[in-house]
Amino acid sequence: MKEERYTRKEAVAITYNPGVNDAPKIVAKGKGKIAENILAKAEEFNVPVQEDASLVELLGQLDINQSIPEELYQAVAEVFAYVYKIDKEKGNQG
């Protein structure tokens, strides 16, 4: 019988306000129960979630309110593109 290994959840929330900030920044992060709360809030407010363990690991090393370093711009841009796509699809549904 194959035993499933429990992996502790980890989540990072990012935001970007083009007229206000030069770069996206970390607004929340956490592991375990905190990560579950971040994900629950995202669901509550219909914020799309993209799962990318390697990106979460990198972003998790940053501090809250810290801007995303330039070397992560491409990866974070892909997340925002995904979010915009999901938002557009939801908007088209109703």
Tab-separated table of C-alpha atoms in Angstrom:
chain	number	residue	atom	x	y	z
A	1	MET	CA	0.000	0.000	0.000
A	2	LYS	CA	1.369	3.382	-0.975
A	3	GLU	CA	1.549	5.825	1.903
A	4	GLU	CA	0.736	9.452	1.125
A	5	ARG	CA	3.143	11.901	2.648
A	6	TYR	CA	1.687	15.025	4.219
A	7	THR	CA	3.188	18.194	2.856
A	8	ARG	CA	2.816	21.379	4.792
A	9	LYS	CA	1.047	24.087	2.852
A	10	GLU	CA	2.878	27.273	2.080
A	11	ALA	CA	1.382	30.383	0.474
A	12	VAL	CA	2.536	33.803	-0.647
A	13	ALA	CA	0.245	36.644	-1.687
A	14	ILE	CA	1.533	39.335	-4.019
A	15	THR	CA	0.090	42.588	-5.293
A	16	TYR	CA	1.022	45.133	-7.900
A	17	ASN	CA	-0.282	48.671	-8.295
A	18	PRO	CA	1.464	50.084	-11.377
A	19	GLY	CA	0.909	53.756	-10.529
A	20	VAL	CA	1.918	53.285	-6.902
A	21	ASN	CA	4.679	50.663	-6.792
A	22	ASP	CA	7.714	50.158	-9.008
A	23	ALA	CA	7.401	46.369	-8.694
A	24	PRO	CA	5.040	43.723	-7.309
A	25	LYS	CA	5.425	43.155	-3.586
A	26	ILE	CA	4.715	40.521	-0.960
A	27	VAL	CA	1.592	41.312	1.073
A	28	ALA	CA	1.214	38.045	2.997
A	29	LYS	CA	3.069	34.781	3.444
A	30	GLY	CA	3.011	31.800	5.712
A	31	LYS	CA	3.125	28.076	6.252
A	32	GLY	CA	0.668	25.616	7.735
A	33	LYS	CA	-2.401	27.246	9.271
A	34	ILE	CA	-1.353	30.722	8.099
A	35	ALA	CA	-1.071	29.445	4.520
A	36	GLU	CA	-4.504	27.846	4.836
A	37	ASN	CA	-5.895	31.199	6.024
A	38	ILE	CA	-4.297	33.028	3.077
A	39	LEU	CA	-5.825	30.520	0.664
A	40	ALA	CA	-9.218	30.740	2.398
A	41	LYS	CA	-9.189	34.552	2.076
A	42	ALA	CA	-8.291	34.239	-1.601
A	43	GLU	CA	-11.250	31.928	-2.108
A	44	GLU	CA	-13.557	34.176	-0.069
A	45	PHE	CA	-12.712	37.179	-2.255
A	46	ASN	CA	-12.576	35.181	-5.525
A	47	VAL	CA	-8.857	35.783	-5.976
A	48	PRO	CA	-7.409	33.217	-8.387
A	49	VAL	CA	-4.656	31.013	-6.954
A	50	GLN	CA	-1.807	29.575	-8.975
A	51	GLU	CA	0.162	26.697	-7.514
A	52	ASP	CA	3.894	26.893	-8.138
A	53	ALA	CA	5.913	25.323	-5.328
A	54	SER	CA	9.299	26.533	-6.575
A	55	LEU	CA	8.105	30.130	-6.938
A	56	VAL	CA	6.463	30.039	-3.492
A	57	GLU	CA	9.750	28.779	-2.057
A	58	LEU	CA	11.648	31.702	-3.600
A	59	LEU	CA	9.050	34.323	-2.689
A	60	GLY	CA	8.764	32.903	0.819
A	61	GLN	CA	12.338	34.019	1.458
A	62	LEU	CA	11.295	37.656	1.022
A	63	ASP	CA	9.844	39.854	3.754
A	64	ILE	CA	6.281	41.166	3.803
A	65	ASN	CA	6.080	44.515	1.957
A	66	GLN	CA	9.334	43.709	0.151
A	67	SER	CA	9.346	44.286	-3.604
A	68	ILE	CA	9.927	41.331	-5.884
A	69	PRO	CA	13.563	41.251	-7.062
A	70	GLU	CA	14.143	41.855	-10.749
A	71	GLU	CA	15.346	38.283	-11.353
A	72	LEU	CA	11.836	37.017	-10.443
A	73	TYR	CA	9.907	39.460	-12.659
A	74	GLN	CA	9.360	36.923	-15.460
A	75	ALA	CA	7.956	34.257	-13.129
A	76	VAL	CA	5.729	36.756	-11.330
A	77	ALA	CA	4.554	38.220	-14.661
A	78	GLU	CA	3.375	34.729	-15.617
A	79	VAL	CA	1.363	34.555	-12.382
A	80	PHE	CA	-0.277	37.911	-13.105
A	81	ALA	CA	-1.011	36.821	-16.694
A	82	TYR	CA	-2.717	33.707	-15.303
A	83	VAL	CA	-4.746	35.789	-12.829
A	84	TYR	CA	-5.820	38.269	-15.525
A	85	LYS	CA	-6.851	35.382	-17.794
A	86	ILE	CA	-8.952	33.789	-15.044
A	87	ASP	CA	-10.527	37.140	-14.161
A	88	LYS	CA	-11.412	37.732	-17.817
A	89	GLU	CA	-12.921	34.244	-18.161
A	90	LYS	CA	-15.024	34.762	-15.030
A	91	GLY	CA	-16.147	38.138	-16.311
A	92	ASN	CA	-17.226	36.586	-19.590
A	93	GLN	CA	-19.268	33.933	-17.769
A	94	GLY	CA	-21.603	36.282	-16.094
